[in-house]
Amino acid sequence: MTAAATTPSREDLLVQMRQIVGASHVLTDEQGTRRFRKGHRTGEGNVLAVVRPGSLLEQWRILQAAVAADRIVIMQAANTGLTGGSTPDGDDYDREIVLISTLRVSGVQLINDGQQVVCLPGATLDRLEQALAPLNREPHSVIGSSCIGASVLGGICNNSGGALVRRGPAYTELALYAQVKDDGSLELVNHLGIELGDSPEEILTRLQQGDYSPQQVRNEATAKASDARYGEHVRDVDADTPARFNADPSRLFEASGSAGKLCLFAVRLDTFPKEPSTVFYIGSNDPHDLTEVRRHLLARLPRLPIAGEYIHRTAFDIGEKYGKDTFLVIDKFGTSRVPAAFAMKSRVDGFFERFGLRGVTDKVIQALMNLLPSHLPARMREYRDRFEHHLLVRVSNDTLEQTRAFLAEFFAGSDSGAYFECDAEEGRKAFLHRFAVAGAAIRYREAHRSSVEDILALDIALRRNDRDWVETLPDEMEEQIIHKLYYGHFFCHVFHQDYIVKKGNDPIAMEHRMWALLDERRAEYPAEHNVGHLYVAKPALAGFYRELDPTNSFNPGIGHTSKKKHWGDCC
């Protein structure tokens, strides 16, 4: 690739960036950049450099340098996404890539007596949970991605959904971001609703230091810091459309759903009271039982359930065996240790891959896990043997009696299903197991490379009134699959479907056939992981990306759009 004559050379740009953040935070060697260039589940490509700014002002100056040098910018926080949306994808870009990793720019600032927060680019959901715990409040998402260190801003960029039924997709209309305009100039836009000054340098420095008073925080009713509409939306169980999906135009607003087409410096979000709750564990061999439970609890409870998570028996089994280490690390050490463990694993894997040895850590860890007994409560294991379909329901205790009475009546004398009320330990472990299922297919693939071609992972949103939610595949497709893992956010009708594909079959061709089947079911996809580099962005979403980034300087190629400057012939 030849840089334009009027732009800095590769070496000149590297020198400039090292002067801004320090040489140790500009990574260029293959080993040092690997864990940033390679997606958690998919996606990988080359970069000119990975730059790790230590402040908002350094992030701004690196961005200025990269844009002035006519390089592509990919913003990345925790790199926990499942569709490769914050890494390069291939090496067919028309400009070199500067990947800006924001994890060093951490910070959570409580405002409005903790009813809202301002989160900086490196803030993780785990760290936000810790900051809010003394106030007996919690963030938008408290289960799932927070356990592997996902960033708050990453959730906003992807309209991530999560497991909490009342709160819907991550959403805000209050953000501080930089945008490359039509003429190629860089602009800092302060829509945080906080008075921080006029120049980028003043705004970013004061925000970093928390240098603003409560009087400088504006609370305008028209600017939302969460999706307050979702509770009413999800209750409409007879609606002929999905409750939530990434391309929903009503939830695309500046930072929200931007998928890296802006450079975010901060977002402002609502927080929520933490409530005493109880978990019910439901098992059934008739999926219609779970349908009726879902419809009743959504439509008839005086307050919405907190969460309703589905696990199919096969997903239960794969998660129990191949997600055991994730479960045990979180169970014994908490979520805060997991990001460091993932980073260490990536470094070790990178070392062995230089010698052509792939998946060494996965194989070693799995061999150790196979020596350990089951870590799951006895009643969960019993239900696994009895029932194909499993549903975990968490309700706030102010609706406990109504839920208990309904389930007792519904399953009285039932031949197909049953339930039990979990104690605190069982409830905690049931939801932790549901989380461990989500990464288990990756471990299975690495442990069985000789028989597995790859994983095909879909996240889909079914219509709210769809009673036939169990998938039926054509026989010829079934023959190409070793295991199907079905799990998801059942009350929102959002399902994660991981297919472990037999060696010698084409996962991409299979995925395209899956898309056709989903179109026939009038499902929307992706539901909450965003398009990344796996899915095709639908016209409304592609148009939103182009509106945010008219020169295609940020994260080109997302959603199978153009990777070329000014979008080439795309859209």
Coordinates of C-alpha atoms in Angstrom, one line a residue:
M1 CA 0.0 0.0 0.0
T2 CA 1.4 3.4 -0.9
A3 CA 0.5 6.4 1.2
A4 CA -0.5 9.6 -0.5
A5 CA 2.4 12.0 -1.0
T6 CA 0.8 14.7 1.1
T7 CA 0.2 12.4 4.1
P8 CA 2.8 11.3 6.7
S9 CA 4.7 8.1 6.0
R10 CA 4.3 5.1 8.1
E11 CA 7.4 5.8 10.1
D12 CA 6.6 9.5 10.6
L13 CA 3.1 8.6 11.9
L14 CA 4.5 6.0 14.3
V15 CA 7.0 8.5 15.6
Q16 CA 4.2 11.0 16.2
M17 CA 2.0 8.5 18.0
R18 CA 4.9 7.4 20.2
Q19 CA 5.5 11.0 21.2
I20 CA 1.8 11.2 22.2
V21 CA 1.4 8.0 24.3
G22 CA 4.9 6.8 24.8
A23 CA 6.7 4.1 22.8
S24 CA 5.6 1.2 25.1
H25 CA 1.9 1.9 24.2
V26 CA 2.4 1.8 20.4
L27 CA 2.5 -1.9 19.5
T28 CA 3.6 -3.0 16.0
D29 CA 5.0 -6.5 16.3
E30 CA 2.9 -9.5 15.4
Q31 CA 3.0 -11.1 18.9
G32 CA 2.2 -7.8 20.8
T33 CA -0.7 -6.9 18.6
R34 CA -2.3 -10.4 18.3
R35 CA -4.9 -10.2 21.1
F36 CA -6.1 -6.9 19.6
R37 CA -6.1 -7.9 16.0
K38 CA -7.9 -11.2 16.6
G39 CA -11.5 -11.3 17.5
H40 CA -12.8 -13.2 20.6
R41 CA -14.7 -15.7 18.3
T42 CA -14.1 -14.5 14.7
G43 CA -12.2 -11.9 12.7
E44 CA -8.5 -11.1 12.2
G45 CA -6.3 -8.8 10.1
N46 CA -3.2 -6.7 10.0
V47 CA -2.8 -3.2 11.5
L48 CA -0.1 -0.5 11.2
A49 CA -0.2 -0.2 15.0
V50 CA -2.2 -0.8 18.1
V51 CA -2.2 2.4 20.2
R52 CA -3.1 2.4 23.9
P53 CA -3.8 6.0 25.0
G54 CA -3.8 6.7 28.8
S55 CA -6.2 9.6 28.8
L56 CA -9.1 11.2 26.9
L57 CA -6.7 13.9 25.6
E58 CA -4.2 11.3 24.4
Q59 CA -7.1 9.5 22.6
W60 CA -8.1 12.7 20.9
R61 CA -4.5 13.5 19.8
I62 CA -4.0 10.0 18.4
L63 CA -7.3 10.3 16.6
Q64 CA -6.2 13.6 15.1
A65 CA -2.9 12.1 13.9
A66 CA -4.5 9.1 12.3
V67 CA -7.2 11.1 10.5
A68 CA -4.8 13.7 9.3
A69 CA -2.6 10.9 8.0
D70 CA -5.5 9.4 6.1
R71 CA -5.5 6.1 8.0
I72 CA -8.4 3.9 9.0
V73 CA -9.3 4.0 12.7
I74 CA -10.8 1.0 14.5
M75 CA -11.9 1.7 18.1
Q76 CA -11.7 -1.2 20.5
A77 CA -12.3 -1.7 24.2
A78 CA -12.5 -5.2 25.7
N79 CA -12.6 -7.1 22.4
T80 CA -15.2 -9.4 23.7
G81 CA -17.6 -9.2 20.7
L82 CA -18.8 -12.4 19.0
T83 CA -19.1 -11.1 15.4
G84 CA -15.6 -9.5 14.9
G85 CA -17.0 -6.0 15.0
S86 CA -13.9 -4.3 16.7
T87 CA -11.1 -6.0 14.8
P88 CA -9.8 -5.9 11.3
D89 CA -11.3 -8.5 8.9
G90 CA -8.9 -9.6 6.3
D91 CA -6.3 -7.5 4.5
D92 CA -8.2 -6.0 1.6
Y93 CA -8.5 -2.4 3.0
D94 CA -7.3 0.5 0.9
R95 CA -5.6 2.3 3.8
E96 CA -3.5 1.2 6.7
I97 CA -5.3 0.7 10.0
V98 CA -4.6 2.3 13.4
L99 CA -6.4 0.3 16.1
I100 CA -7.0 2.4 19.2
S101 CA -7.4 0.3 22.4
T102 CA -9.2 2.3 25.1
L103 CA -8.9 0.0 28.1
R104 CA -6.4 2.3 29.8
V105 CA -8.8 5.2 29.6
S106 CA -11.0 3.9 32.4
G107 CA -13.4 5.8 34.6
V108 CA -16.9 5.7 36.1
Q109 CA -18.3 9.0 37.4
L110 CA -21.6 8.9 39.5
I111 CA -23.9 11.8 38.9
N112 CA -27.4 12.7 40.1
D113 CA -26.9 10.9 43.4
G114 CA -25.9 7.7 41.5
Q115 CA -29.1 7.6 39.5
Q116 CA -26.9 8.1 36.4
V117 CA -23.3 7.5 35.5
V118 CA -20.8 8.9 33.0
C119 CA -18.6 6.1 31.7
L120 CA -15.3 6.7 29.9
P121 CA -14.1 4.4 27.0
G122 CA -12.3 1.8 29.1
A123 CA -15.1 1.4 31.7
T124 CA -16.2 -2.2 32.0
L125 CA -19.6 -3.5 33.1
D126 CA -17.9 -5.3 35.9
R127 CA -16.2 -2.1 37.2
L128 CA -19.5 -0.3 36.9
E129 CA -21.3 -2.9 38.9
Q130 CA -18.7 -2.5 41.6
A131 CA -19.1 1.3 41.7
L132 CA -22.9 1.1 42.0
A133 CA -23.0 -1.8 44.6
P134 CA -22.6 0.5 47.7
L135 CA -25.6 2.5 46.5
N136 CA -27.6 -0.7 46.1
R137 CA -28.0 0.1 42.4
E138 CA -26.9 -1.7 39.2
P139 CA -26.2 -0.9 35.5
H140 CA -28.3 -1.9 32.5
S141 CA -26.6 -5.3 32.2
V142 CA -25.6 -7.5 35.1
I143 CA -25.4 -11.0 33.6
G144 CA -23.5 -12.3 30.6
S145 CA -20.9 -10.1 29.0
S146 CA -20.0 -8.3 32.2
C147 CA -18.4 -11.6 33.3
I148 CA -15.7 -11.4 30.7
G149 CA -15.0 -7.7 31.1
A150 CA -17.1 -6.3 28.3
S151 CA -17.0 -2.5 28.0
V152 CA -20.0 -0.2 28.8
L153 CA -19.4 1.8 25.6
G154 CA -19.2 -1.4 23.5
G155 CA -22.7 -2.3 24.7
I156 CA -24.0 1.1 23.6
C157 CA -22.3 0.9 20.2
N158 CA -24.0 -2.4 19.6
N159 CA -27.4 -1.8 21.2
S160 CA -26.5 -5.0 23.2
G161 CA -29.6 -6.6 24.8
G162 CA -28.6 -8.8 27.7
A163 CA -30.7 -10.8 30.0
L164 CA -32.7 -8.2 31.9
V165 CA -36.3 -8.1 30.5
R166 CA -37.3 -4.7 32.0
R167 CA -34.4 -2.7 30.5
G168 CA -34.1 -3.7 26.8
P169 CA -31.2 -2.8 24.6
A170 CA -28.3 -0.6 25.9
Y171 CA -29.3 2.8 24.7
T172 CA -28.5 6.5 25.3
E173 CA -29.0 9.8 23.6
L174 CA -26.3 11.4 25.8
A175 CA -22.7 11.0 24.5
L176 CA -19.4 12.7 23.8
Y177 CA -17.9 11.6 20.5
A178 CA -15.7 12.6 17.6
Q179 CA -16.9 12.4 14.0
V180 CA -15.1 12.8 10.7
K181 CA -17.3 15.1 8.5
D182 CA -17.8 15.2 4.8
D183 CA -14.8 17.4 4.1
G184 CA -12.5 15.1 6.2
S185 CA -12.3 17.4 9.2
L186 CA -12.5 16.0 12.7
E187 CA -15.1 17.4 15.1
L188 CA -15.7 16.7 18.8
V189 CA -19.5 16.7 19.6
N190 CA -20.6 17.2 23.3
H191 CA -24.1 15.8 23.7
L192 CA -23.4 14.6 27.3
G193 CA -25.6 17.3 28.7
I194 CA -22.7 18.5 30.9
E195 CA -21.2 21.9 30.5
L196 CA -17.4 21.3 30.1
G197 CA -16.2 24.2 28.1
D198 CA -15.7 24.9 24.4
S199 CA -12.4 23.5 23.1
P200 CA -11.7 19.7 22.8
E201 CA -8.7 20.1 25.1
E202 CA -10.7 21.8 27.8
I203 CA -13.7 19.4 27.4
L204 CA -11.7 16.3 27.6
T205 CA -9.4 17.4 30.4
R206 CA -12.2 18.5 32.6
L207 CA -14.3 15.4 32.0
Q208 CA -11.3 13.1 32.7
Q209 CA -10.8 15.0 36.0
G210 CA -14.5 15.1 36.9
D211 CA -14.1 18.9 37.0
Y212 CA -17.8 19.9 36.8
S213 CA -20.4 20.7 39.4
P214 CA -23.9 19.3 39.8
Q215 CA -25.2 22.6 38.5
Q216 CA -23.4 22.0 35.2
V217 CA -25.2 18.7 34.7
R218 CA -28.3 19.4 32.7
N219 CA -31.3 17.1 33.1
E220 CA -33.5 17.6 30.1
A221 CA -36.5 15.3 29.9
T222 CA -36.2 15.0 26.1
A223 CA -32.7 13.4 26.2
K224 CA -32.9 9.7 27.3
A225 CA -30.2 7.7 29.0
S226 CA -31.9 4.4 28.7
D227 CA -34.7 2.7 26.6
A228 CA -37.7 3.5 28.8
R229 CA -40.1 2.2 26.2
Y230 CA -39.0 -1.4 26.3
G231 CA -41.0 -2.6 29.2
E232 CA -44.3 -1.8 27.6
H233 CA -43.0 -3.1 24.2
V234 CA -42.0 -6.6 25.4
R235 CA -45.3 -7.1 27.2
D236 CA -47.1 -7.0 23.9
V237 CA -46.9 -10.8 23.4
D238 CA -49.4 -10.8 20.5
A239 CA -47.3 -8.4 18.4
D240 CA -46.3 -9.7 15.0
T241 CA -42.7 -8.3 15.2
P242 CA -39.6 -8.9 17.3
A243 CA -39.2 -7.1 20.6
R244 CA -35.6 -6.0 19.8
F245 CA -32.9 -6.4 17.2
N246 CA -29.8 -4.4 16.1
A247 CA -31.2 -2.8 13.0
D248 CA -34.3 -1.4 14.6
P249 CA -34.3 2.2 13.4
S250 CA -36.1 3.4 16.5
R251 CA -33.0 2.5 18.6
L252 CA -30.3 4.0 16.3
F253 CA -29.2 7.4 17.6
E254 CA -25.7 8.8 17.4
A255 CA -23.6 6.6 19.7
S256 CA -26.3 4.0 20.2
G257 CA -25.9 1.4 17.5
S258 CA -22.9 3.2 16.0
A259 CA -20.7 0.0 15.8
G260 CA -17.5 2.0 15.8
K261 CA -18.5 4.5 13.1
L262 CA -17.8 7.2 15.7
C263 CA -15.0 7.6 18.2
L264 CA -16.7 7.6 21.6
F265 CA -15.2 9.5 24.6
A266 CA -18.0 9.1 27.1
V267 CA -21.6 8.0 27.5
R268 CA -24.2 9.0 30.2
L269 CA -26.5 6.2 31.3
D270 CA -29.3 5.6 33.8
T271 CA -28.8 3.2 36.7
F272 CA -31.4 1.0 38.4
P273 CA -32.4 0.0 41.9
K274 CA -31.2 -3.5 42.9
E275 CA -34.2 -5.6 44.1
P276 CA -34.5 -8.7 46.2
S277 CA -35.4 -11.6 43.9
T278 CA -36.1 -15.3 43.6
V279 CA -35.3 -17.8 40.9
F280 CA -37.6 -20.6 39.6
Y281 CA -36.1 -23.5 37.6
I282 CA -38.5 -24.9 35.1
G283 CA -38.1 -28.1 33.0
S284 CA -40.4 -29.5 30.3
N285 CA -40.4 -31.9 27.4
D286 CA -43.1 -29.8 25.7
P287 CA -41.9 -26.4 24.4
H288 CA -45.5 -25.1 24.5
D289 CA -45.3 -25.2 28.3
L290 CA -42.6 -22.6 28.2
T291 CA -44.5 -20.6 25.7
E292 CA -47.5 -20.4 28.1
V293 CA -45.3 -19.5 31.0
R294 CA -43.7 -16.7 29.0
R295 CA -46.9 -15.3 27.8
H296 CA -48.6 -15.3 31.2
L297 CA -45.7 -13.8 33.2
L298 CA -45.1 -11.1 30.6
A299 CA -48.7 -10.1 30.2
R300 CA -50.2 -10.8 33.6
L301 CA -47.7 -10.1 36.4
P302 CA -48.1 -6.7 37.9
R303 CA -44.4 -6.1 37.2
L304 CA -42.3 -7.7 34.5
P305 CA -40.0 -10.6 35.5
I306 CA -36.4 -9.6 35.9
A307 CA -35.0 -12.3 33.6
G308 CA -36.0 -15.4 31.7
E309 CA -33.2 -17.5 30.3
Y310 CA -33.6 -20.6 28.1
I311 CA -31.2 -23.6 27.8
H312 CA -31.7 -26.7 25.7
R313 CA -30.5 -30.0 27.0
T314 CA -27.6 -30.2 24.5
A315 CA -26.5 -26.7 25.4
F316 CA -26.7 -27.7 29.1
D317 CA -24.4 -30.7 28.5
I318 CA -21.8 -28.8 26.3
G319 CA -21.8 -26.0 28.8
E320 CA -21.4 -28.3 31.8
K321 CA -18.4 -30.0 30.3
Y322 CA -16.7 -27.3 28.1
G323 CA -17.7 -24.2 30.1
K324 CA -16.7 -25.6 33.5
D325 CA -13.5 -23.6 33.8
T326 CA -15.3 -20.3 33.1
F327 CA -18.0 -21.3 35.7
L328 CA -15.4 -22.2 38.3
V329 CA -13.2 -19.2 37.9
I330 CA -16.1 -16.8 38.3
D331 CA -17.6 -18.9 41.1
K332 CA -14.4 -19.0 43.1
F333 CA -12.7 -15.7 42.2
G334 CA -15.5 -13.4 40.9
T335 CA -15.8 -11.6 37.5
S336 CA -13.0 -9.2 38.0
R337 CA -10.3 -11.8 37.5
V338 CA -11.7 -13.1 34.2
P339 CA -10.4 -10.4 31.8
A340 CA -6.8 -10.9 33.0
A341 CA -7.2 -14.7 32.6
F342 CA -8.4 -14.2 29.0
A343 CA -5.5 -11.9 28.2
M344 CA -3.0 -14.4 29.6
K345 CA -4.6 -17.2 27.6
S346 CA -4.3 -15.1 24.4
R347 CA -0.6 -14.5 25.1
V348 CA 0.1 -18.2 25.7
D349 CA -1.9 -19.2 22.6
G350 CA 0.0 -16.6 20.5
F351 CA 3.3 -18.1 21.7
F352 CA 2.5 -21.6 20.7
E353 CA 0.9 -20.6 17.4
R354 CA 4.3 -19.3 16.3
F355 CA 5.3 -23.0 16.2
G356 CA 2.2 -24.1 14.4
L357 CA 0.5 -25.4 17.6
R358 CA -3.1 -24.2 17.9
G359 CA -5.4 -24.4 20.8
V360 CA -2.8 -25.6 23.3
T361 CA -4.3 -23.9 26.3
D362 CA -7.8 -25.1 25.5
K363 CA -6.7 -28.7 25.3
V364 CA -4.7 -28.5 28.5
I365 CA -7.5 -26.7 30.4
Q366 CA -10.1 -29.1 29.1
A367 CA -8.0 -32.2 30.1
L368 CA -7.8 -30.8 33.6
M369 CA -11.6 -30.0 33.7
N370 CA -12.4 -33.5 32.7
L371 CA -10.9 -34.8 35.9
L372 CA -13.2 -32.8 38.1
P373 CA -16.7 -33.8 39.2
S374 CA -19.8 -31.9 38.1
H375 CA -20.1 -28.5 39.6
L376 CA -23.8 -28.1 39.2
P377 CA -26.5 -28.4 41.9
A378 CA -28.1 -31.8 42.3
R379 CA -31.6 -30.6 41.4
M380 CA -30.3 -29.0 38.1
R381 CA -28.7 -32.3 37.2
E382 CA -31.9 -34.2 37.9
Y383 CA -33.9 -31.8 35.7
R384 CA -31.3 -32.3 33.0
D385 CA -32.0 -36.0 32.9
R386 CA -35.8 -35.5 33.0
F387 CA -36.4 -32.6 30.6
E388 CA -35.2 -31.4 27.2
H389 CA -36.1 -27.7 27.7
H390 CA -35.0 -25.6 30.7
L391 CA -36.1 -22.1 31.7
L392 CA -34.7 -20.0 34.5
V393 CA -37.1 -17.3 35.7
R394 CA -36.0 -14.5 38.1
V395 CA -38.7 -12.4 39.6
S396 CA -38.6 -9.5 42.1
N397 CA -40.0 -10.6 45.4
D398 CA -42.9 -8.2 45.2
T399 CA -44.3 -10.6 42.5
L400 CA -43.1 -13.8 44.1
E401 CA -46.5 -15.0 45.4
Q402 CA -48.2 -14.4 42.1
T403 CA -45.5 -16.3 40.2
R404 CA -45.4 -19.1 42.8
A405 CA -49.2 -19.5 42.6
F406 CA -49.3 -19.5 38.8
L407 CA -46.5 -22.1 38.4
A408 CA -48.1 -24.4 41.0
E409 CA -51.5 -24.3 39.2
F410 CA -49.9 -24.6 35.7
F411 CA -47.8 -27.6 36.4
A412 CA -50.3 -29.4 38.8
G413 CA -50.7 -32.9 37.5
S414 CA -48.5 -32.2 34.4
D415 CA -46.9 -35.1 32.6
S416 CA -44.6 -32.8 30.5
G417 CA -43.0 -30.4 33.0
A418 CA -42.2 -29.4 36.5
Y419 CA -40.5 -26.6 38.4
F420 CA -38.7 -25.9 41.7
E421 CA -38.0 -22.8 43.6
C422 CA -34.3 -22.3 43.9
D423 CA -32.4 -21.4 47.1
A424 CA -29.9 -18.5 46.7
E425 CA -27.0 -20.8 45.8
E426 CA -29.0 -22.8 43.2
G427 CA -30.3 -19.6 41.6
R428 CA -26.8 -18.1 41.4
K429 CA -25.3 -21.2 39.9
A430 CA -28.2 -21.7 37.5
F431 CA -27.6 -18.3 35.9
L432 CA -23.8 -18.7 36.0
H433 CA -24.2 -22.0 34.1
R434 CA -26.4 -20.2 31.5
F435 CA -23.5 -17.8 31.0
A436 CA -20.9 -20.5 30.8
V437 CA -22.9 -22.1 28.0
A438 CA -22.3 -19.1 25.8
G439 CA -18.5 -19.7 25.4
A440 CA -18.6 -23.5 25.5
A441 CA -18.8 -24.1 21.7
I442 CA -15.5 -22.3 21.3
R443 CA -13.8 -24.7 23.7
Y444 CA -15.5 -27.7 22.1
R445 CA -14.1 -26.6 18.7
E446 CA -10.5 -26.2 20.0
A447 CA -10.7 -29.6 21.8
H448 CA -12.0 -31.4 18.7
R449 CA -10.2 -29.7 15.8
S450 CA -9.9 -33.1 13.9
S451 CA -13.7 -33.4 13.6
V452 CA -14.9 -29.8 13.7
E453 CA -14.8 -27.5 10.7
D454 CA -15.9 -24.4 12.7
I455 CA -18.8 -22.9 14.6
L456 CA -21.7 -21.2 13.0
A457 CA -23.1 -18.7 15.6
L458 CA -26.4 -16.9 15.1
D459 CA -28.4 -14.6 17.4
I460 CA -31.9 -14.1 16.2
A461 CA -35.1 -12.3 17.3
L462 CA -38.3 -14.1 16.8
R463 CA -41.7 -12.3 16.6
R464 CA -43.3 -11.7 20.0
N465 CA -46.4 -13.8 19.0
D466 CA -44.4 -16.7 17.5
R467 CA -45.4 -19.9 19.4
D468 CA -43.3 -22.2 17.2
W469 CA -39.9 -21.1 18.5
V470 CA -38.2 -24.6 18.3
E471 CA -36.2 -24.7 15.1
T472 CA -36.5 -27.6 12.6
L473 CA -33.8 -28.0 10.0
P474 CA -33.8 -29.9 6.8
D475 CA -32.3 -33.4 7.0
E476 CA -29.3 -32.5 4.8
M477 CA -28.4 -29.7 7.1
E478 CA -28.7 -31.8 10.2
E479 CA -26.2 -34.3 8.7
Q480 CA -23.6 -31.5 8.5
I481 CA -23.9 -30.6 12.2
I482 CA -22.3 -32.4 15.2
H483 CA -24.2 -30.4 17.9
K484 CA -26.8 -27.6 18.0
L485 CA -26.6 -25.4 21.1
Y486 CA -29.8 -23.4 21.7
Y487 CA -30.0 -20.9 24.5
G488 CA -31.1 -17.3 24.9
H489 CA -33.2 -14.6 26.4
F490 CA -36.6 -16.3 26.2
F491 CA -38.9 -13.6 27.4
C492 CA -37.5 -11.2 24.8
H493 CA -37.7 -14.1 22.2
V494 CA -34.0 -13.6 21.5
F495 CA -32.2 -16.9 20.9
H496 CA -28.5 -17.7 20.5
Q497 CA -28.0 -20.7 18.2
D498 CA -24.5 -22.2 17.9
Y499 CA -24.0 -25.0 15.3
I500 CA -20.8 -27.1 15.6
V501 CA -20.2 -28.0 12.0
K502 CA -18.6 -31.3 10.9
K503 CA -15.3 -31.3 9.2
G504 CA -15.4 -30.9 5.5
N505 CA -18.5 -28.8 5.4
D506 CA -18.7 -25.1 4.5
P507 CA -20.0 -23.0 7.5
I508 CA -20.4 -19.9 5.3
A509 CA -22.7 -21.7 2.8
M510 CA -24.6 -23.1 5.7
E511 CA -25.0 -19.7 7.3
H512 CA -26.5 -18.3 4.1
R513 CA -29.0 -21.2 4.0
M514 CA -29.8 -20.4 7.6
W515 CA -30.5 -16.8 6.8
A516 CA -33.0 -17.9 4.1
L517 CA -34.8 -20.1 6.7
L518 CA -34.9 -17.3 9.2
D519 CA -36.3 -15.0 6.5
E520 CA -39.1 -17.5 6.0
R521 CA -39.8 -17.3 9.7
R522 CA -39.8 -13.5 9.6
A523 CA -37.1 -13.4 12.2
E524 CA -34.7 -10.5 12.6
Y525 CA -30.9 -11.1 12.9
P526 CA -28.6 -10.3 14.5
A527 CA -30.6 -9.6 17.6
E528 CA -28.0 -8.1 20.0
H529 CA -24.4 -8.9 18.9
N530 CA -24.6 -6.6 16.0
V531 CA -23.6 -7.3 12.4
G532 CA -19.8 -7.2 12.9
H533 CA -18.2 -8.8 9.9
L534 CA -20.5 -11.8 9.8
Y535 CA -23.9 -10.4 9.0
V536 CA -25.0 -8.1 6.2
A537 CA -26.2 -4.7 7.4
K538 CA -29.7 -4.1 6.2
P539 CA -30.3 -0.9 4.2
A540 CA -31.5 1.2 7.1
L541 CA -28.5 0.2 9.2
A542 CA -26.0 0.7 6.4
G543 CA -27.5 4.1 5.8
F544 CA -27.1 5.0 9.5
Y545 CA -23.4 4.0 9.3
R546 CA -22.9 6.1 6.2
E547 CA -24.6 9.1 7.8
L548 CA -22.3 8.9 10.9
D549 CA -19.1 8.4 8.9
P550 CA -19.4 9.9 5.4
T551 CA -15.7 9.4 4.5
N552 CA -15.7 5.7 5.8
S553 CA -12.8 6.5 8.1
F554 CA -14.0 4.4 11.1
N555 CA -14.3 0.6 11.0
P556 CA -14.8 0.2 7.3
G557 CA -16.4 -3.0 6.0
I558 CA -18.7 -3.5 9.0
G559 CA -21.9 -5.3 8.0
H560 CA -20.3 -6.3 4.6
T561 CA -20.3 -2.6 3.6
S562 CA -17.5 -1.1 1.5
K563 CA -13.9 -0.9 3.0
K564 CA -13.0 1.8 0.6
K565 CA -12.6 5.5 1.3
H566 CA -15.8 7.5 0.7
W567 CA -17.6 4.1 0.6
G568 CA -16.6 3.3 -3.0
D569 CA -19.7 2.1 -4.8
C570 CA -21.5 0.9 -1.6
C571 CA -25.0 1.6 -0.4

